[in-house]
Amino acid sequence: MAPRIFPLVKVLTKVGVAGGAVYVAYDQGLLGSGEKGSEVLSKAKAAIPPAVDEWMKYFGWELPTPPKIEFSPCQAWNSGVQTTMSALSVAPSRAQEYTHRGWQYVKDLSK
Amino acid sequence: MSEGELGRKWDRCLADCAVKLGTGLGLGIVFSVVFFKRRTWPIVLGSGMGLGMAYSNCQQDFQVPYLLHGKCVKEQ
């Protein structure tokens, strides 16, 4: 009796664990639309630091404070693109101006 | 579509991509451990499915203002 039931219980347990994982993912909105996904990410970001602090207090450890990084990749990328585009837009007029100045200099030297 | 709205859509898209990739990876690990004797392919399949779902959501989000919906009217 027991040797027959044990494989069945094992399979049912596995199906239960896997099905439960899929159900939890669906219930939390992880498999839904893009808006739900970004909401879940912002909730997780807000929930992680207090949870980490609680667990550290429970275990009696102290984590070193993470360094604050002032650098923002978005701002750096945008300012890089803007600088490049503005340099390209003034390049013809600047080239003309420098050519004119160079020509004047050569003319003055030849006088 | 204004630039601010486009930026928000991209932010939503990247956040959704991260969530779906993590979910696919997690479910792939669960299935790999429970059913497939810790093989790698369920993890890769789960991650790929998560990325594909995120791509589909992003595509829908960017195309929504420009999608035209029509109805087929049968001749009577």
PDB file of C-alpha atoms in Angstrom:
ATOM      1  CA  MET A   1       0.000   0.000   0.000  1.00  0.00           C
ATOM      2  CA  ALA A   2       2.642   2.526   1.127  1.00  0.00           C
ATOM      3  CA  PRO A   3       5.096   1.789  -1.772  1.00  0.00           C
ATOM      4  CA  ARG A   4       2.247   2.459  -4.223  1.00  0.00           C
ATOM      5  CA  ILE A   5       1.108   5.687  -2.627  1.00  0.00           C
ATOM      6  CA  PHE A   6       4.555   7.232  -2.084  1.00  0.00           C
ATOM      7  CA  PRO A   7       5.370   7.956  -5.793  1.00  0.00           C
ATOM      8  CA  LEU A   8       1.895   9.452  -6.218  1.00  0.00           C
ATOM      9  CA  VAL A   9       2.372  11.696  -3.179  1.00  0.00           C
ATOM     10  CA  LYS A  10       5.785  12.707  -4.516  1.00  0.00           C
ATOM     11  CA  VAL A  11       4.345  13.670  -7.921  1.00  0.00           C
ATOM     12  CA  LEU A  12       1.443  15.529  -6.325  1.00  0.00           C
ATOM     13  CA  THR A  13       3.837  17.451  -4.061  1.00  0.00           C
ATOM     14  CA  LYS A  14       5.986  18.453  -7.038  1.00  0.00           C
ATOM     15  CA  VAL A  15       2.932  19.537  -9.049  1.00  0.00           C
ATOM     16  CA  GLY A  16       1.694  21.487  -6.017  1.00  0.00           C
ATOM     17  CA  VAL A  17       5.005  23.307  -5.545  1.00  0.00           C
ATOM     18  CA  ALA A  18       5.358  24.207  -9.223  1.00  0.00           C
ATOM     19  CA  GLY A  19       1.694  25.150  -9.591  1.00  0.00           C
ATOM     20  CA  GLY A  20       1.856  27.238  -6.414  1.00  0.00           C
ATOM     21  CA  ALA A  21       4.881  29.126  -7.734  1.00  0.00           C
ATOM     22  CA  VAL A  22       3.074  29.883 -11.001  1.00  0.00           C
ATOM     23  CA  TYR A  23      -0.074  30.941  -9.114  1.00  0.00           C
ATOM     24  CA  VAL A  24       1.871  33.280  -6.801  1.00  0.00           C
ATOM     25  CA  ALA A  25       3.596  34.858  -9.809  1.00  0.00           C
ATOM     26  CA  TYR A  26       0.215  35.370 -11.507  1.00  0.00           C
ATOM     27  CA  ASP A  27      -1.480  36.640  -8.343  1.00  0.00           C
ATOM     28  CA  GLN A  28       1.217  39.255  -7.697  1.00  0.00           C
ATOM     29  CA  GLY A  29       0.776  40.632 -11.220  1.00  0.00           C
ATOM     30  CA  LEU A  30       4.230  39.572 -12.382  1.00  0.00           C
ATOM     31  CA  LEU A  31       2.863  38.065 -15.591  1.00  0.00           C
ATOM     32  CA  GLY A  32       0.492  40.906 -16.457  1.00  0.00           C
ATOM     33  CA  SER A  33       0.825  44.133 -18.410  1.00  0.00           C
ATOM     34  CA  GLY A  34       3.765  46.533 -18.410  1.00  0.00           C
ATOM     35  CA  GLU A  35       2.138  48.939 -15.943  1.00  0.00           C
ATOM     36  CA  LYS A  36       1.605  46.214 -13.360  1.00  0.00           C
ATOM     37  CA  GLY A  37       5.199  45.066 -13.812  1.00  0.00           C
ATOM     38  CA  SER A  38       6.598  48.539 -13.130  1.00  0.00           C
ATOM     39  CA  GLU A  39       4.266  48.913 -10.095  1.00  0.00           C
ATOM     40  CA  VAL A  40       5.538  45.623  -8.693  1.00  0.00           C
ATOM     41  CA  LEU A  41       9.146  46.725  -9.221  1.00  0.00           C
ATOM     42  CA  SER A  42       8.586  50.031  -7.405  1.00  0.00           C
ATOM     43  CA  LYS A  43       6.844  48.191  -4.513  1.00  0.00           C
ATOM     44  CA  ALA A  44       9.751  45.749  -4.286  1.00  0.00           C
ATOM     45  CA  LYS A  45      12.283  48.621  -4.303  1.00  0.00           C
ATOM     46  CA  ALA A  46      10.393  50.281  -1.445  1.00  0.00           C
ATOM     47  CA  ALA A  47      10.041  47.041   0.535  1.00  0.00           C
ATOM     48  CA  ILE A  48      13.585  45.658   0.283  1.00  0.00           C
ATOM     49  CA  PRO A  49      15.610  48.077   2.503  1.00  0.00           C
ATOM     50  CA  PRO A  50      13.282  47.778   5.570  1.00  0.00           C
ATOM     51  CA  ALA A  51      13.176  43.991   5.114  1.00  0.00           C
ATOM     52  CA  VAL A  52      16.991  43.823   4.903  1.00  0.00           C
ATOM     53  CA  ASP A  53      17.279  46.019   8.029  1.00  0.00           C
ATOM     54  CA  GLU A  54      14.867  43.782   9.958  1.00  0.00           C
ATOM     55  CA  TRP A  55      16.716  40.606   9.008  1.00  0.00           C
ATOM     56  CA  MET A  56      20.064  42.168   9.912  1.00  0.00           C
ATOM     57  CA  LYS A  57      18.703  43.176  13.329  1.00  0.00           C
ATOM     58  CA  TYR A  58      17.326  39.657  13.800  1.00  0.00           C
ATOM     59  CA  PHE A  59      20.704  38.086  13.085  1.00  0.00           C
ATOM     60  CA  GLY A  60      22.630  40.781  14.940  1.00  0.00           C
ATOM     61  CA  TRP A  61      24.771  41.780  11.955  1.00  0.00           C
ATOM     62  CA  GLU A  62      25.543  45.260  10.722  1.00  0.00           C
ATOM     63  CA  LEU A  63      25.824  45.976   7.061  1.00  0.00           C
ATOM     64  CA  PRO A  64      28.120  48.822   5.945  1.00  0.00           C
ATOM     65  CA  THR A  65      26.162  51.750   4.514  1.00  0.00           C
ATOM     66  CA  PRO A  66      26.221  51.722   0.717  1.00  0.00           C
ATOM     67  CA  PRO A  67      28.088  54.683  -0.830  1.00  0.00           C
ATOM     68  CA  LYS A  68      25.862  57.327  -2.374  1.00  0.00           C
ATOM     69  CA  ILE A  69      26.589  57.728  -6.044  1.00  0.00           C
ATOM     70  CA  GLU A  70      25.903  61.219  -7.360  1.00  0.00           C
ATOM     71  CA  PHE A  71      26.317  60.123 -10.983  1.00  0.00           C
ATOM     72  CA  SER A  72      23.114  59.732 -12.983  1.00  0.00           C
ATOM     73  CA  PRO A  73      23.524  57.737 -16.230  1.00  0.00           C
ATOM     74  CA  CYS A  74      20.372  59.276 -17.751  1.00  0.00           C
ATOM     75  CA  GLN A  75      21.570  62.827 -17.197  1.00  0.00           C
ATOM     76  CA  ALA A  76      25.091  61.993 -18.381  1.00  0.00           C
ATOM     77  CA  TRP A  77      23.791  60.331 -21.537  1.00  0.00           C
ATOM     78  CA  ASN A  78      21.375  63.191 -22.318  1.00  0.00           C
ATOM     79  CA  SER A  79      24.011  65.866 -21.720  1.00  0.00           C
ATOM     80  CA  GLY A  80      26.477  63.905 -23.879  1.00  0.00           C
ATOM     81  CA  VAL A  81      24.004  63.683 -26.745  1.00  0.00           C
ATOM     82  CA  GLN A  82      23.049  67.360 -26.413  1.00  0.00           C
ATOM     83  CA  THR A  83      26.698  68.475 -26.360  1.00  0.00           C
ATOM     84  CA  THR A  84      27.503  66.361 -29.416  1.00  0.00           C
ATOM     85  CA  MET A  85      24.509  67.631 -31.381  1.00  0.00           C
ATOM     86  CA  SER A  86      25.140  71.289 -30.517  1.00  0.00           C
ATOM     87  CA  ALA A  87      28.813  70.914 -31.511  1.00  0.00           C
ATOM     88  CA  LEU A  88      27.764  69.378 -34.838  1.00  0.00           C
ATOM     89  CA  SER A  89      25.228  72.156 -35.455  1.00  0.00           C
ATOM     90  CA  VAL A  90      27.786  74.975 -34.947  1.00  0.00           C
ATOM     91  CA  ALA A  91      30.595  73.092 -36.722  1.00  0.00           C
ATOM     92  CA  PRO A  92      30.084  74.660 -40.227  1.00  0.00           C
ATOM     93  CA  SER A  93      29.966  78.255 -38.952  1.00  0.00           C
ATOM     94  CA  ARG A  94      32.926  77.658 -36.639  1.00  0.00           C
ATOM     95  CA  ALA A  95      34.914  76.080 -39.469  1.00  0.00           C
ATOM     96  CA  GLN A  96      34.147  79.105 -41.647  1.00  0.00           C
ATOM     97  CA  GLU A  97      35.209  81.500 -38.883  1.00  0.00           C
ATOM     98  CA  TYR A  98      38.494  79.688 -38.218  1.00  0.00           C
ATOM     99  CA  THR A  99      39.263  79.457 -41.917  1.00  0.00           C
ATOM    100  CA  HIS A 100      38.674  83.180 -42.273  1.00  0.00           C
ATOM    101  CA  ARG A 101      40.905  83.932 -39.286  1.00  0.00           C
ATOM    102  CA  GLY A 102      43.634  81.642 -40.613  1.00  0.00           C
ATOM    103  CA  TRP A 103      43.467  83.291 -44.004  1.00  0.00           C
ATOM    104  CA  GLN A 104      43.706  86.746 -42.417  1.00  0.00           C
ATOM    105  CA  TYR A 105      46.727  85.607 -40.388  1.00  0.00           C
ATOM    106  CA  VAL A 106      48.491  84.284 -43.463  1.00  0.00           C
ATOM    107  CA  LYS A 107      47.706  87.515 -45.329  1.00  0.00           C
ATOM    108  CA  ASP A 108      49.111  89.586 -42.430  1.00  0.00           C
ATOM    109  CA  LEU A 109      52.243  87.473 -42.376  1.00  0.00           C
ATOM    110  CA  SER A 110      52.800  87.976 -46.102  1.00  0.00           C
ATOM    111  CA  LYS A 111      52.509  91.819 -45.836  1.00  0.00           C
TER     112      LYS A 111
ATOM    113  CA  MET B   1       3.455  61.299 -28.439  1.00  0.00           C
ATOM    114  CA  SER B   2       5.327  63.881 -26.341  1.00  0.00           C
ATOM    115  CA  GLU B   3       8.910  63.374 -25.255  1.00  0.00           C
ATOM    116  CA  GLY B   4       7.956  63.063 -21.583  1.00  0.00           C
ATOM    117  CA  GLU B   5       5.388  60.407 -22.359  1.00  0.00           C
ATOM    118  CA  LEU B   6       7.918  58.537 -24.522  1.00  0.00           C
ATOM    119  CA  GLY B   7      10.414  58.629 -21.656  1.00  0.00           C
ATOM    120  CA  ARG B   8       7.795  57.275 -19.247  1.00  0.00           C
ATOM    121  CA  LYS B   9       6.952  54.481 -21.676  1.00  0.00           C
ATOM    122  CA  TRP B  10      10.607  53.512 -21.936  1.00  0.00           C
ATOM    123  CA  ASP B  11      10.926  53.504 -18.127  1.00  0.00           C
ATOM    124  CA  ARG B  12       7.854  51.289 -17.826  1.00  0.00           C
ATOM    125  CA  CYS B  13       9.198  49.022 -20.543  1.00  0.00           C
ATOM    126  CA  LEU B  14      12.591  48.532 -18.859  1.00  0.00           C
ATOM    127  CA  ALA B  15      11.018  47.965 -15.434  1.00  0.00           C
ATOM    128  CA  ASP B  16       8.630  45.400 -16.900  1.00  0.00           C
ATOM    129  CA  CYS B  17      11.554  43.718 -18.688  1.00  0.00           C
ATOM    130  CA  ALA B  18      13.438  43.346 -15.400  1.00  0.00           C
ATOM    131  CA  VAL B  19      10.368  41.967 -13.607  1.00  0.00           C
ATOM    132  CA  LYS B  20       9.459  39.497 -16.343  1.00  0.00           C
ATOM    133  CA  LEU B  21      13.057  38.307 -16.721  1.00  0.00           C
ATOM    134  CA  GLY B  22      13.315  37.721 -12.972  1.00  0.00           C
ATOM    135  CA  THR B  23       9.970  35.937 -12.872  1.00  0.00           C
ATOM    136  CA  GLY B  24      10.846  33.731 -15.835  1.00  0.00           C
ATOM    137  CA  LEU B  25      14.208  32.928 -14.310  1.00  0.00           C
ATOM    138  CA  GLY B  26      12.625  32.083 -10.946  1.00  0.00           C
ATOM    139  CA  LEU B  27       9.917  29.883 -12.417  1.00  0.00           C
ATOM    140  CA  GLY B  28      12.496  28.227 -14.672  1.00  0.00           C
ATOM    141  CA  ILE B  29      14.636  27.406 -11.635  1.00  0.00           C
ATOM    142  CA  VAL B  30      11.618  25.984  -9.794  1.00  0.00           C
ATOM    143  CA  PHE B  31      10.634  23.784 -12.733  1.00  0.00           C
ATOM    144  CA  SER B  32      14.227  22.728 -13.330  1.00  0.00           C
ATOM    145  CA  VAL B  33      14.702  21.636  -9.725  1.00  0.00           C
ATOM    146  CA  VAL B  34      11.270  20.022  -9.307  1.00  0.00           C
ATOM    147  CA  PHE B  35      10.726  18.235 -12.619  1.00  0.00           C
ATOM    148  CA  PHE B  36      13.855  18.230 -14.775  1.00  0.00           C
ATOM    149  CA  LYS B  37      16.685  17.129 -12.489  1.00  0.00           C
ATOM    150  CA  ARG B  38      18.430  20.508 -12.318  1.00  0.00           C
ATOM    151  CA  ARG B  39      19.015  20.793 -16.039  1.00  0.00           C
ATOM    152  CA  THR B  40      19.762  24.181 -17.594  1.00  0.00           C
ATOM    153  CA  TRP B  41      17.252  24.322 -20.410  1.00  0.00           C
ATOM    154  CA  PRO B  42      14.113  25.069 -18.320  1.00  0.00           C
ATOM    155  CA  ILE B  43      15.922  28.092 -16.823  1.00  0.00           C
ATOM    156  CA  VAL B  44      16.898  29.343 -20.261  1.00  0.00           C
ATOM    157  CA  LEU B  45      13.380  28.681 -21.572  1.00  0.00           C
ATOM    158  CA  GLY B  46      11.783  30.545 -18.645  1.00  0.00           C
ATOM    159  CA  SER B  47      14.094  33.544 -19.048  1.00  0.00           C
ATOM    160  CA  GLY B  48      13.429  33.620 -22.779  1.00  0.00           C
ATOM    161  CA  MET B  49       9.680  33.470 -22.262  1.00  0.00           C
ATOM    162  CA  GLY B  50       9.876  36.294 -19.719  1.00  0.00           C
ATOM    163  CA  LEU B  51      11.871  38.459 -22.136  1.00  0.00           C
ATOM    164  CA  GLY B  52       9.435  37.650 -24.932  1.00  0.00           C
ATOM    165  CA  MET B  53       6.440  38.655 -22.791  1.00  0.00           C
ATOM    166  CA  ALA B  54       8.173  41.900 -21.858  1.00  0.00           C
ATOM    167  CA  TYR B  55       8.964  42.622 -25.530  1.00  0.00           C
ATOM    168  CA  SER B  56       5.351  41.999 -26.494  1.00  0.00           C
ATOM    169  CA  ASN B  57       4.091  44.328 -23.734  1.00  0.00           C
ATOM    170  CA  CYS B  58       6.541  47.049 -24.792  1.00  0.00           C
ATOM    171  CA  GLN B  59       5.467  46.713 -28.414  1.00  0.00           C
ATOM    172  CA  GLN B  60       1.828  47.054 -27.422  1.00  0.00           C
ATOM    173  CA  ASP B  61       2.583  50.056 -25.219  1.00  0.00           C
ATOM    174  CA  PHE B  62       4.441  51.928 -27.959  1.00  0.00           C
ATOM    175  CA  GLN B  63       1.967  51.108 -30.715  1.00  0.00           C
ATOM    176  CA  VAL B  64      -1.259  51.797 -28.782  1.00  0.00           C
ATOM    177  CA  PRO B  65      -1.761  55.454 -29.924  1.00  0.00           C
ATOM    178  CA  TYR B  66      -1.314  54.451 -33.558  1.00  0.00           C
ATOM    179  CA  LEU B  67      -3.258  51.191 -33.727  1.00  0.00           C
ATOM    180  CA  LEU B  68      -6.400  51.339 -35.815  1.00  0.00           C
ATOM    181  CA  HIS B  69      -9.314  49.084 -34.955  1.00  0.00           C
ATOM    182  CA  GLY B  70     -11.787  48.228 -37.663  1.00  0.00           C
ATOM    183  CA  LYS B  71     -14.932  46.143 -37.879  1.00  0.00           C
ATOM    184  CA  CYS B  72     -15.854  43.893 -40.741  1.00  0.00           C
ATOM    185  CA  VAL B  73     -19.424  44.678 -41.835  1.00  0.00           C
ATOM    186  CA  LYS B  74     -21.090  41.824 -43.657  1.00  0.00           C
ATOM    187  CA  GLU B  75     -23.219  42.573 -46.687  1.00  0.00           C
ATOM    188  CA  GLN B  76     -26.914  42.084 -46.029  1.00  0.00           C
TER     189      GLN B  76
END
